Amino acid sequence: MKYYAVIVAGGSGLRMQTEIPKQFLILNGKPVIMHTISAFSASPQKPEILVVLNEQHFGLWENLCREHFFSINHHLVAGGNTRFYSVKAALDLIEEEAVIAIHDAVRPLISTQLISEAYDLALQKGNAVVAVPSKDSVRLKALDGTSKNLNRSEVFLVQTPQTFKSAIIKKAYLQLYNEHFTDDASVVEGWGEKINLLAGDPDNFKITFPVDLRVAELILNDKSR
């Protein structure tokens, strides 16, 4: 079976309060996205890696690769106006039967073990979506401003990778874009597929705010001891 990893790196640095997109910020000596690509490259499945970037950032990325002597083989894909169209652009390049993991570039602490487990479950059941249980109480807000309690044990916070057999994910992305498609799982669910959850990792968080980068540095330093 052929394996692919689609690394989605179209974000900006707005919430990080930086001019540089967050996937290019330095984490323990190299850009965030390089940690992410390295994790997939080290996984047992050895996927072919597609990196989806804003085309305006191609030059910046190529310069960073030279500066950091980054030589892991990967293919650049020009992203679209939304995450939906960015992922679709990568999927359109995959023509063979495969298992495809789609991952946020700014989740650099993903483990090779979790990547491998996601590929294995998707190969077995068609899809695998990494998620962690909510630690906090959760309420559902109504239109009138009131809310009701939800059973916390039934609520999971979705991460990436979200992994699918190519036949499933490519068909799902034939749908017209819908603003309710917040991730790949919602696209596939909109196509009529049931989603299989895989136990995630609290360390596999998304770097969104400045404090997230500092926490990631602490975790990496702790693991290197």
PDB file of C-alpha atoms in Angstrom:
ATOM      1  CA  MET A   1       0.000   0.000   0.000  1.00  0.00           C
ATOM      2  CA  LYS A   2       1.182   3.503  -0.837  1.00  0.00           C
ATOM      3  CA  TYR A   3       1.127   6.165   1.888  1.00  0.00           C
ATOM      4  CA  TYR A   4       0.945   9.941   1.635  1.00  0.00           C
ATOM      5  CA  ALA A   5       1.158  12.799   4.130  1.00  0.00           C
ATOM      6  CA  VAL A   6      -0.452  16.121   3.258  1.00  0.00           C
ATOM      7  CA  ILE A   7       1.041  18.816   5.496  1.00  0.00           C
ATOM      8  CA  VAL A   8      -1.232  21.870   5.450  1.00  0.00           C
ATOM      9  CA  ALA A   9       0.784  25.029   6.063  1.00  0.00           C
ATOM     10  CA  GLY A  10      -1.315  27.913   4.836  1.00  0.00           C
ATOM     11  CA  GLY A  11      -1.735  29.754   8.149  1.00  0.00           C
ATOM     12  CA  SER A  12      -0.727  33.318   8.990  1.00  0.00           C
ATOM     13  CA  GLY A  13       1.010  34.815  12.002  1.00  0.00           C
ATOM     14  CA  LEU A  14      -1.855  37.034  13.119  1.00  0.00           C
ATOM     15  CA  ARG A  15      -2.672  35.372  16.451  1.00  0.00           C
ATOM     16  CA  MET A  16       1.030  34.774  17.067  1.00  0.00           C
ATOM     17  CA  GLN A  17       1.472  38.560  16.701  1.00  0.00           C
ATOM     18  CA  THR A  18       4.299  38.033  14.207  1.00  0.00           C
ATOM     19  CA  GLU A  19       4.833  39.019  10.600  1.00  0.00           C
ATOM     20  CA  ILE A  20       6.220  35.558   9.833  1.00  0.00           C
ATOM     21  CA  PRO A  21       3.609  32.787   9.374  1.00  0.00           C
ATOM     22  CA  LYS A  22       3.649  30.560  12.446  1.00  0.00           C
ATOM     23  CA  GLN A  23       4.724  27.443  10.544  1.00  0.00           C
ATOM     24  CA  PHE A  24       8.042  29.194   9.829  1.00  0.00           C
ATOM     25  CA  LEU A  25       8.752  30.374  13.385  1.00  0.00           C
ATOM     26  CA  ILE A  26      11.852  28.874  14.981  1.00  0.00           C
ATOM     27  CA  LEU A  27      11.297  26.055  17.470  1.00  0.00           C
ATOM     28  CA  ASN A  28      14.443  24.654  19.077  1.00  0.00           C
ATOM     29  CA  GLY A  29      16.668  25.791  16.271  1.00  0.00           C
ATOM     30  CA  LYS A  30      14.551  25.104  13.201  1.00  0.00           C
ATOM     31  CA  PRO A  31      11.175  26.138  11.743  1.00  0.00           C
ATOM     32  CA  VAL A  32       8.075  24.539  13.253  1.00  0.00           C
ATOM     33  CA  ILE A  33       7.110  22.848   9.995  1.00  0.00           C
ATOM     34  CA  MET A  34      10.459  21.056   9.763  1.00  0.00           C
ATOM     35  CA  HIS A  35       9.702  19.228  13.021  1.00  0.00           C
ATOM     36  CA  THR A  36       6.371  18.159  11.527  1.00  0.00           C
ATOM     37  CA  ILE A  37       7.814  16.914   8.245  1.00  0.00           C
ATOM     38  CA  SER A  38      10.579  15.076  10.107  1.00  0.00           C
ATOM     39  CA  ALA A  39       8.046  13.168  12.221  1.00  0.00           C
ATOM     40  CA  PHE A  40       6.202  11.863   9.159  1.00  0.00           C
ATOM     41  CA  SER A  41       9.433  11.039   7.374  1.00  0.00           C
ATOM     42  CA  ALA A  42      10.512   8.951  10.387  1.00  0.00           C
ATOM     43  CA  SER A  43       7.260   6.962  10.577  1.00  0.00           C
ATOM     44  CA  PRO A  44       7.384   3.267   9.564  1.00  0.00           C
ATOM     45  CA  GLN A  45       5.102   3.865   6.567  1.00  0.00           C
ATOM     46  CA  LYS A  46       7.599   6.323   4.989  1.00  0.00           C
ATOM     47  CA  PRO A  47       4.874   8.381   3.266  1.00  0.00           C
ATOM     48  CA  GLU A  48       5.359  10.581   0.258  1.00  0.00           C
ATOM     49  CA  ILE A  49       5.073  14.092   1.669  1.00  0.00           C
ATOM     50  CA  LEU A  50       3.095  16.930   0.065  1.00  0.00           C
ATOM     51  CA  VAL A  51       3.520  20.341   1.712  1.00  0.00           C
ATOM     52  CA  VAL A  52       0.702  22.775   0.949  1.00  0.00           C
ATOM     53  CA  LEU A  53       1.855  26.396   1.135  1.00  0.00           C
ATOM     54  CA  ASN A  54       0.637  29.772   0.030  1.00  0.00           C
ATOM     55  CA  GLU A  55       2.434  30.141  -3.292  1.00  0.00           C
ATOM     56  CA  GLN A  56       3.819  33.482  -2.110  1.00  0.00           C
ATOM     57  CA  HIS A  57       5.774  31.582   0.564  1.00  0.00           C
ATOM     58  CA  PHE A  58       7.516  29.144  -1.789  1.00  0.00           C
ATOM     59  CA  GLY A  59      10.640  31.312  -1.977  1.00  0.00           C
ATOM     60  CA  LEU A  60      10.770  31.823   1.788  1.00  0.00           C
ATOM     61  CA  TRP A  61      10.461  28.085   2.367  1.00  0.00           C
ATOM     62  CA  GLU A  62      13.170  27.239  -0.138  1.00  0.00           C
ATOM     63  CA  ASN A  63      15.501  29.742   1.544  1.00  0.00           C
ATOM     64  CA  LEU A  64      14.761  28.223   4.962  1.00  0.00           C
ATOM     65  CA  CYS A  65      15.518  24.747   3.639  1.00  0.00           C
ATOM     66  CA  ARG A  66      18.908  25.928   2.404  1.00  0.00           C
ATOM     67  CA  GLU A  67      19.626  27.829   5.609  1.00  0.00           C
ATOM     68  CA  HIS A  68      18.828  24.824   7.823  1.00  0.00           C
ATOM     69  CA  PHE A  69      20.264  22.176   5.461  1.00  0.00           C
ATOM     70  CA  PHE A  70      16.836  20.536   5.355  1.00  0.00           C
ATOM     71  CA  SER A  71      16.964  17.711   2.828  1.00  0.00           C
ATOM     72  CA  ILE A  72      13.915  15.527   3.542  1.00  0.00           C
ATOM     73  CA  ASN A  73      12.249  14.870   0.192  1.00  0.00           C
ATOM     74  CA  HIS A  74       8.859  16.565  -0.256  1.00  0.00           C
ATOM     75  CA  HIS A  75       6.705  18.195  -2.921  1.00  0.00           C
ATOM     76  CA  LEU A  76       5.301  21.720  -2.720  1.00  0.00           C
ATOM     77  CA  VAL A  77       1.636  22.328  -3.541  1.00  0.00           C
ATOM     78  CA  ALA A  78       0.094  25.778  -3.989  1.00  0.00           C
ATOM     79  CA  GLY A  79      -2.708  26.231  -1.464  1.00  0.00           C
ATOM     80  CA  GLY A  80      -6.156  27.671  -2.081  1.00  0.00           C
ATOM     81  CA  ASN A  81      -8.192  30.430  -0.448  1.00  0.00           C
ATOM     82  CA  THR A  82      -9.437  28.122   2.327  1.00  0.00           C
ATOM     83  CA  ARG A  83      -8.202  24.952   4.011  1.00  0.00           C
ATOM     84  CA  PHE A  84     -10.780  22.995   2.001  1.00  0.00           C
ATOM     85  CA  TYR A  85      -9.321  24.092  -1.327  1.00  0.00           C
ATOM     86  CA  SER A  86      -5.749  23.692  -0.076  1.00  0.00           C
ATOM     87  CA  VAL A  87      -6.343  20.056   0.855  1.00  0.00           C
ATOM     88  CA  LYS A  88      -8.242  19.471  -2.386  1.00  0.00           C
ATOM     89  CA  ALA A  89      -5.281  20.786  -4.393  1.00  0.00           C
ATOM     90  CA  ALA A  90      -3.039  18.160  -2.802  1.00  0.00           C
ATOM     91  CA  LEU A  91      -5.572  15.352  -3.174  1.00  0.00           C
ATOM     92  CA  ASP A  92      -5.937  16.119  -6.878  1.00  0.00           C
ATOM     93  CA  LEU A  93      -2.268  15.170  -7.315  1.00  0.00           C
ATOM     94  CA  ILE A  94      -2.737  11.700  -5.815  1.00  0.00           C
ATOM     95  CA  GLU A  95      -4.009   9.307  -8.470  1.00  0.00           C
ATOM     96  CA  GLU A  96      -3.120   5.889  -7.052  1.00  0.00           C
ATOM     97  CA  GLU A  97      -4.782   3.851  -4.323  1.00  0.00           C
ATOM     98  CA  ALA A  98      -3.261   4.998  -1.052  1.00  0.00           C
ATOM     99  CA  VAL A  99      -3.772   5.884   2.592  1.00  0.00           C
ATOM    100  CA  ILE A 100      -3.552   9.646   3.092  1.00  0.00           C
ATOM    101  CA  ALA A 101      -2.821  11.449   6.363  1.00  0.00           C
ATOM    102  CA  ILE A 102      -3.714  15.148   6.478  1.00  0.00           C
ATOM    103  CA  HIS A 103      -1.933  17.095   9.201  1.00  0.00           C
ATOM    104  CA  ASP A 104      -1.598  20.675  10.409  1.00  0.00           C
ATOM    105  CA  ALA A 105       1.955  21.935   9.913  1.00  0.00           C
ATOM    106  CA  VAL A 106       1.729  23.725  13.258  1.00  0.00           C
ATOM    107  CA  ARG A 107       1.324  20.518  15.270  1.00  0.00           C
ATOM    108  CA  PRO A 108       5.076  19.789  15.409  1.00  0.00           C
ATOM    109  CA  LEU A 109       5.032  17.466  18.426  1.00  0.00           C
ATOM    110  CA  ILE A 110       3.165  14.667  16.662  1.00  0.00           C
ATOM    111  CA  SER A 111       4.791  11.318  17.451  1.00  0.00           C
ATOM    112  CA  THR A 112       5.793   8.741  14.866  1.00  0.00           C
ATOM    113  CA  GLN A 113       3.877   6.154  16.893  1.00  0.00           C
ATOM    114  CA  LEU A 114       0.615   8.100  16.603  1.00  0.00           C
ATOM    115  CA  ILE A 115       1.207   8.639  12.886  1.00  0.00           C
ATOM    116  CA  SER A 116       1.701   4.904  12.400  1.00  0.00           C
ATOM    117  CA  GLU A 117      -1.394   4.039  14.453  1.00  0.00           C
ATOM    118  CA  ALA A 118      -3.474   6.441  12.350  1.00  0.00           C
ATOM    119  CA  TYR A 119      -2.292   4.862   9.101  1.00  0.00           C
ATOM    120  CA  ASP A 120      -2.989   1.370  10.446  1.00  0.00           C
ATOM    121  CA  LEU A 121      -6.526   2.182  11.630  1.00  0.00           C
ATOM    122  CA  ALA A 122      -7.399   3.980   8.391  1.00  0.00           C
ATOM    123  CA  LEU A 123      -6.123   1.028   6.376  1.00  0.00           C
ATOM    124  CA  GLN A 124      -8.317  -1.274   8.454  1.00  0.00           C
ATOM    125  CA  LYS A 125     -11.494   0.825   8.772  1.00  0.00           C
ATOM    126  CA  GLY A 126     -11.281   3.451   6.042  1.00  0.00           C
ATOM    127  CA  ASN A 127     -10.524   6.444   8.252  1.00  0.00           C
ATOM    128  CA  ALA A 128      -8.932   7.450  11.538  1.00  0.00           C
ATOM    129  CA  VAL A 129      -9.272  10.821  13.248  1.00  0.00           C
ATOM    130  CA  VAL A 130      -7.046  11.620  16.203  1.00  0.00           C
ATOM    131  CA  ALA A 131      -8.838  13.172  19.191  1.00  0.00           C
ATOM    132  CA  VAL A 132      -8.449  13.677  22.935  1.00  0.00           C
ATOM    133  CA  PRO A 133     -11.226  13.711  25.569  1.00  0.00           C
ATOM    134  CA  SER A 134     -12.274  17.074  26.964  1.00  0.00           C
ATOM    135  CA  LYS A 135     -10.831  17.808  30.402  1.00  0.00           C
ATOM    136  CA  ASP A 136     -13.253  20.661  31.047  1.00  0.00           C
ATOM    137  CA  SER A 137     -16.996  20.831  31.466  1.00  0.00           C
ATOM    138  CA  VAL A 138     -18.691  21.596  28.149  1.00  0.00           C
ATOM    139  CA  ARG A 139     -21.895  23.510  27.436  1.00  0.00           C
ATOM    140  CA  LEU A 140     -23.861  23.958  24.207  1.00  0.00           C
ATOM    141  CA  LYS A 141     -25.010  27.530  23.613  1.00  0.00           C
ATOM    142  CA  ALA A 142     -28.465  28.173  22.128  1.00  0.00           C
ATOM    143  CA  LEU A 143     -29.431  31.068  19.861  1.00  0.00           C
ATOM    144  CA  ASP A 144     -31.138  32.864  22.757  1.00  0.00           C
ATOM    145  CA  GLY A 145     -27.919  32.906  24.774  1.00  0.00           C
ATOM    146  CA  THR A 146     -28.881  30.135  27.191  1.00  0.00           C
ATOM    147  CA  SER A 147     -26.933  26.904  27.348  1.00  0.00           C
ATOM    148  CA  LYS A 148     -27.160  23.275  28.384  1.00  0.00           C
ATOM    149  CA  ASN A 149     -24.621  20.898  29.812  1.00  0.00           C
ATOM    150  CA  LEU A 150     -23.115  18.167  27.639  1.00  0.00           C
ATOM    151  CA  ASN A 151     -21.793  14.844  28.869  1.00  0.00           C
ATOM    152  CA  ARG A 152     -18.067  15.482  29.025  1.00  0.00           C
ATOM    153  CA  SER A 153     -17.274  11.798  28.561  1.00  0.00           C
ATOM    154  CA  GLU A 154     -18.849  11.964  25.100  1.00  0.00           C
ATOM    155  CA  VAL A 155     -17.012  15.106  23.958  1.00  0.00           C
ATOM    156  CA  PHE A 156     -13.645  14.861  22.189  1.00  0.00           C
ATOM    157  CA  LEU A 157     -11.323  17.574  20.911  1.00  0.00           C
ATOM    158  CA  VAL A 158     -10.197  16.762  17.401  1.00  0.00           C
ATOM    159  CA  GLN A 159      -6.547  16.917  16.377  1.00  0.00           C
ATOM    160  CA  THR A 160      -4.655  15.854  13.288  1.00  0.00           C
ATOM    161  CA  PRO A 161      -3.556  13.733  11.517  1.00  0.00           C
ATOM    162  CA  GLN A 162      -6.893  12.838  10.004  1.00  0.00           C
ATOM    163  CA  THR A 163      -6.228   9.803   7.870  1.00  0.00           C
ATOM    164  CA  PHE A 164      -8.290   8.198   5.118  1.00  0.00           C
ATOM    165  CA  LYS A 165      -8.208   5.698   2.317  1.00  0.00           C
ATOM    166  CA  SER A 166      -7.799   7.686  -0.880  1.00  0.00           C
ATOM    167  CA  ALA A 167     -11.043   6.421  -2.428  1.00  0.00           C
ATOM    168  CA  ILE A 168     -13.013   7.851   0.508  1.00  0.00           C
ATOM    169  CA  ILE A 169     -11.333  11.221   0.950  1.00  0.00           C
ATOM    170  CA  LYS A 170     -11.091  12.016  -2.764  1.00  0.00           C
ATOM    171  CA  LYS A 171     -14.788  11.301  -3.313  1.00  0.00           C
ATOM    172  CA  ALA A 172     -15.717  13.395  -0.269  1.00  0.00           C
ATOM    173  CA  TYR A 173     -13.773  16.346  -1.657  1.00  0.00           C
ATOM    174  CA  LEU A 174     -15.884  16.283  -4.816  1.00  0.00           C
ATOM    175  CA  GLN A 175     -18.570  18.018  -2.739  1.00  0.00           C
ATOM    176  CA  LEU A 176     -19.084  21.744  -3.069  1.00  0.00           C
ATOM    177  CA  TYR A 177     -17.452  23.790  -0.322  1.00  0.00           C
ATOM    178  CA  ASN A 178     -19.582  24.301   2.786  1.00  0.00           C
ATOM    179  CA  GLU A 179     -18.688  26.731   5.574  1.00  0.00           C
ATOM    180  CA  HIS A 180     -19.491  23.971   8.069  1.00  0.00           C
ATOM    181  CA  PHE A 181     -16.520  21.955   6.772  1.00  0.00           C
ATOM    182  CA  THR A 182     -14.092  22.814   9.571  1.00  0.00           C
ATOM    183  CA  ASP A 183     -11.762  19.875   8.983  1.00  0.00           C
ATOM    184  CA  ASP A 184     -11.352  16.807   6.805  1.00  0.00           C
ATOM    185  CA  ALA A 185     -13.483  14.649   9.088  1.00  0.00           C
ATOM    186  CA  SER A 186     -16.439  16.996   8.624  1.00  0.00           C
ATOM    187  CA  VAL A 187     -16.002  16.808   4.840  1.00  0.00           C
ATOM    188  CA  VAL A 188     -15.972  13.004   4.904  1.00  0.00           C
ATOM    189  CA  GLU A 189     -18.888  12.908   7.341  1.00  0.00           C
ATOM    190  CA  GLY A 190     -20.803  15.220   5.001  1.00  0.00           C
ATOM    191  CA  TRP A 191     -20.291  12.600   2.307  1.00  0.00           C
ATOM    192  CA  GLY A 192     -22.034  10.059   4.535  1.00  0.00           C
ATOM    193  CA  GLU A 193     -19.132   8.212   6.161  1.00  0.00           C
ATOM    194  CA  LYS A 194     -18.918   7.464   9.882  1.00  0.00           C
ATOM    195  CA  ILE A 195     -15.753   8.691  11.574  1.00  0.00           C
ATOM    196  CA  ASN A 196     -13.478   6.469  13.670  1.00  0.00           C
ATOM    197  CA  LEU A 197     -11.701   8.173  16.566  1.00  0.00           C
ATOM    198  CA  LEU A 198      -8.164   7.288  17.597  1.00  0.00           C
ATOM    199  CA  ALA A 199      -6.790   8.260  21.012  1.00  0.00           C
ATOM    200  CA  GLY A 200      -4.650  11.346  20.565  1.00  0.00           C
ATOM    201  CA  ASP A 201      -1.858  12.943  22.556  1.00  0.00           C
ATOM    202  CA  PRO A 202      -2.124  16.119  24.682  1.00  0.00           C
ATOM    203  CA  ASP A 203       1.341  17.115  23.413  1.00  0.00           C
ATOM    204  CA  ASN A 204       0.008  17.124  19.848  1.00  0.00           C
ATOM    205  CA  PHE A 205      -1.414  20.621  20.213  1.00  0.00           C
ATOM    206  CA  LYS A 206      -1.680  23.326  17.599  1.00  0.00           C
ATOM    207  CA  ILE A 207       0.709  26.244  17.920  1.00  0.00           C
ATOM    208  CA  THR A 208      -1.605  29.237  17.769  1.00  0.00           C
ATOM    209  CA  PHE A 209      -0.461  31.753  20.393  1.00  0.00           C
ATOM    210  CA  PRO A 210       3.019  32.807  21.605  1.00  0.00           C
ATOM    211  CA  VAL A 211       2.673  30.753  24.787  1.00  0.00           C
ATOM    212  CA  ASP A 212       2.169  27.596  22.686  1.00  0.00           C
ATOM    213  CA  LEU A 213       5.624  28.004  21.168  1.00  0.00           C
ATOM    214  CA  ARG A 214       7.195  28.336  24.612  1.00  0.00           C
ATOM    215  CA  VAL A 215       5.388  25.227  25.868  1.00  0.00           C
ATOM    216  CA  ALA A 216       6.498  23.263  22.802  1.00  0.00           C
ATOM    217  CA  GLU A 217      10.105  24.272  23.487  1.00  0.00           C
ATOM    218  CA  LEU A 218       9.840  23.036  27.078  1.00  0.00           C
ATOM    219  CA  ILE A 219       8.407  19.696  25.946  1.00  0.00           C
ATOM    220  CA  LEU A 220      11.107  19.184  23.315  1.00  0.00           C
ATOM    221  CA  ASN A 221      13.848  20.088  25.787  1.00  0.00           C
ATOM    222  CA  ASP A 222      12.411  17.655  28.324  1.00  0.00           C
ATOM    223  CA  LYS A 223      12.276  14.834  25.760  1.00  0.00           C
ATOM    224  CA  SER A 224      15.879  15.422  24.722  1.00  0.00           C
ATOM    225  CA  ARG A 225      17.230  14.893  28.244  1.00  0.00           C
TER     226      ARG A 225
END
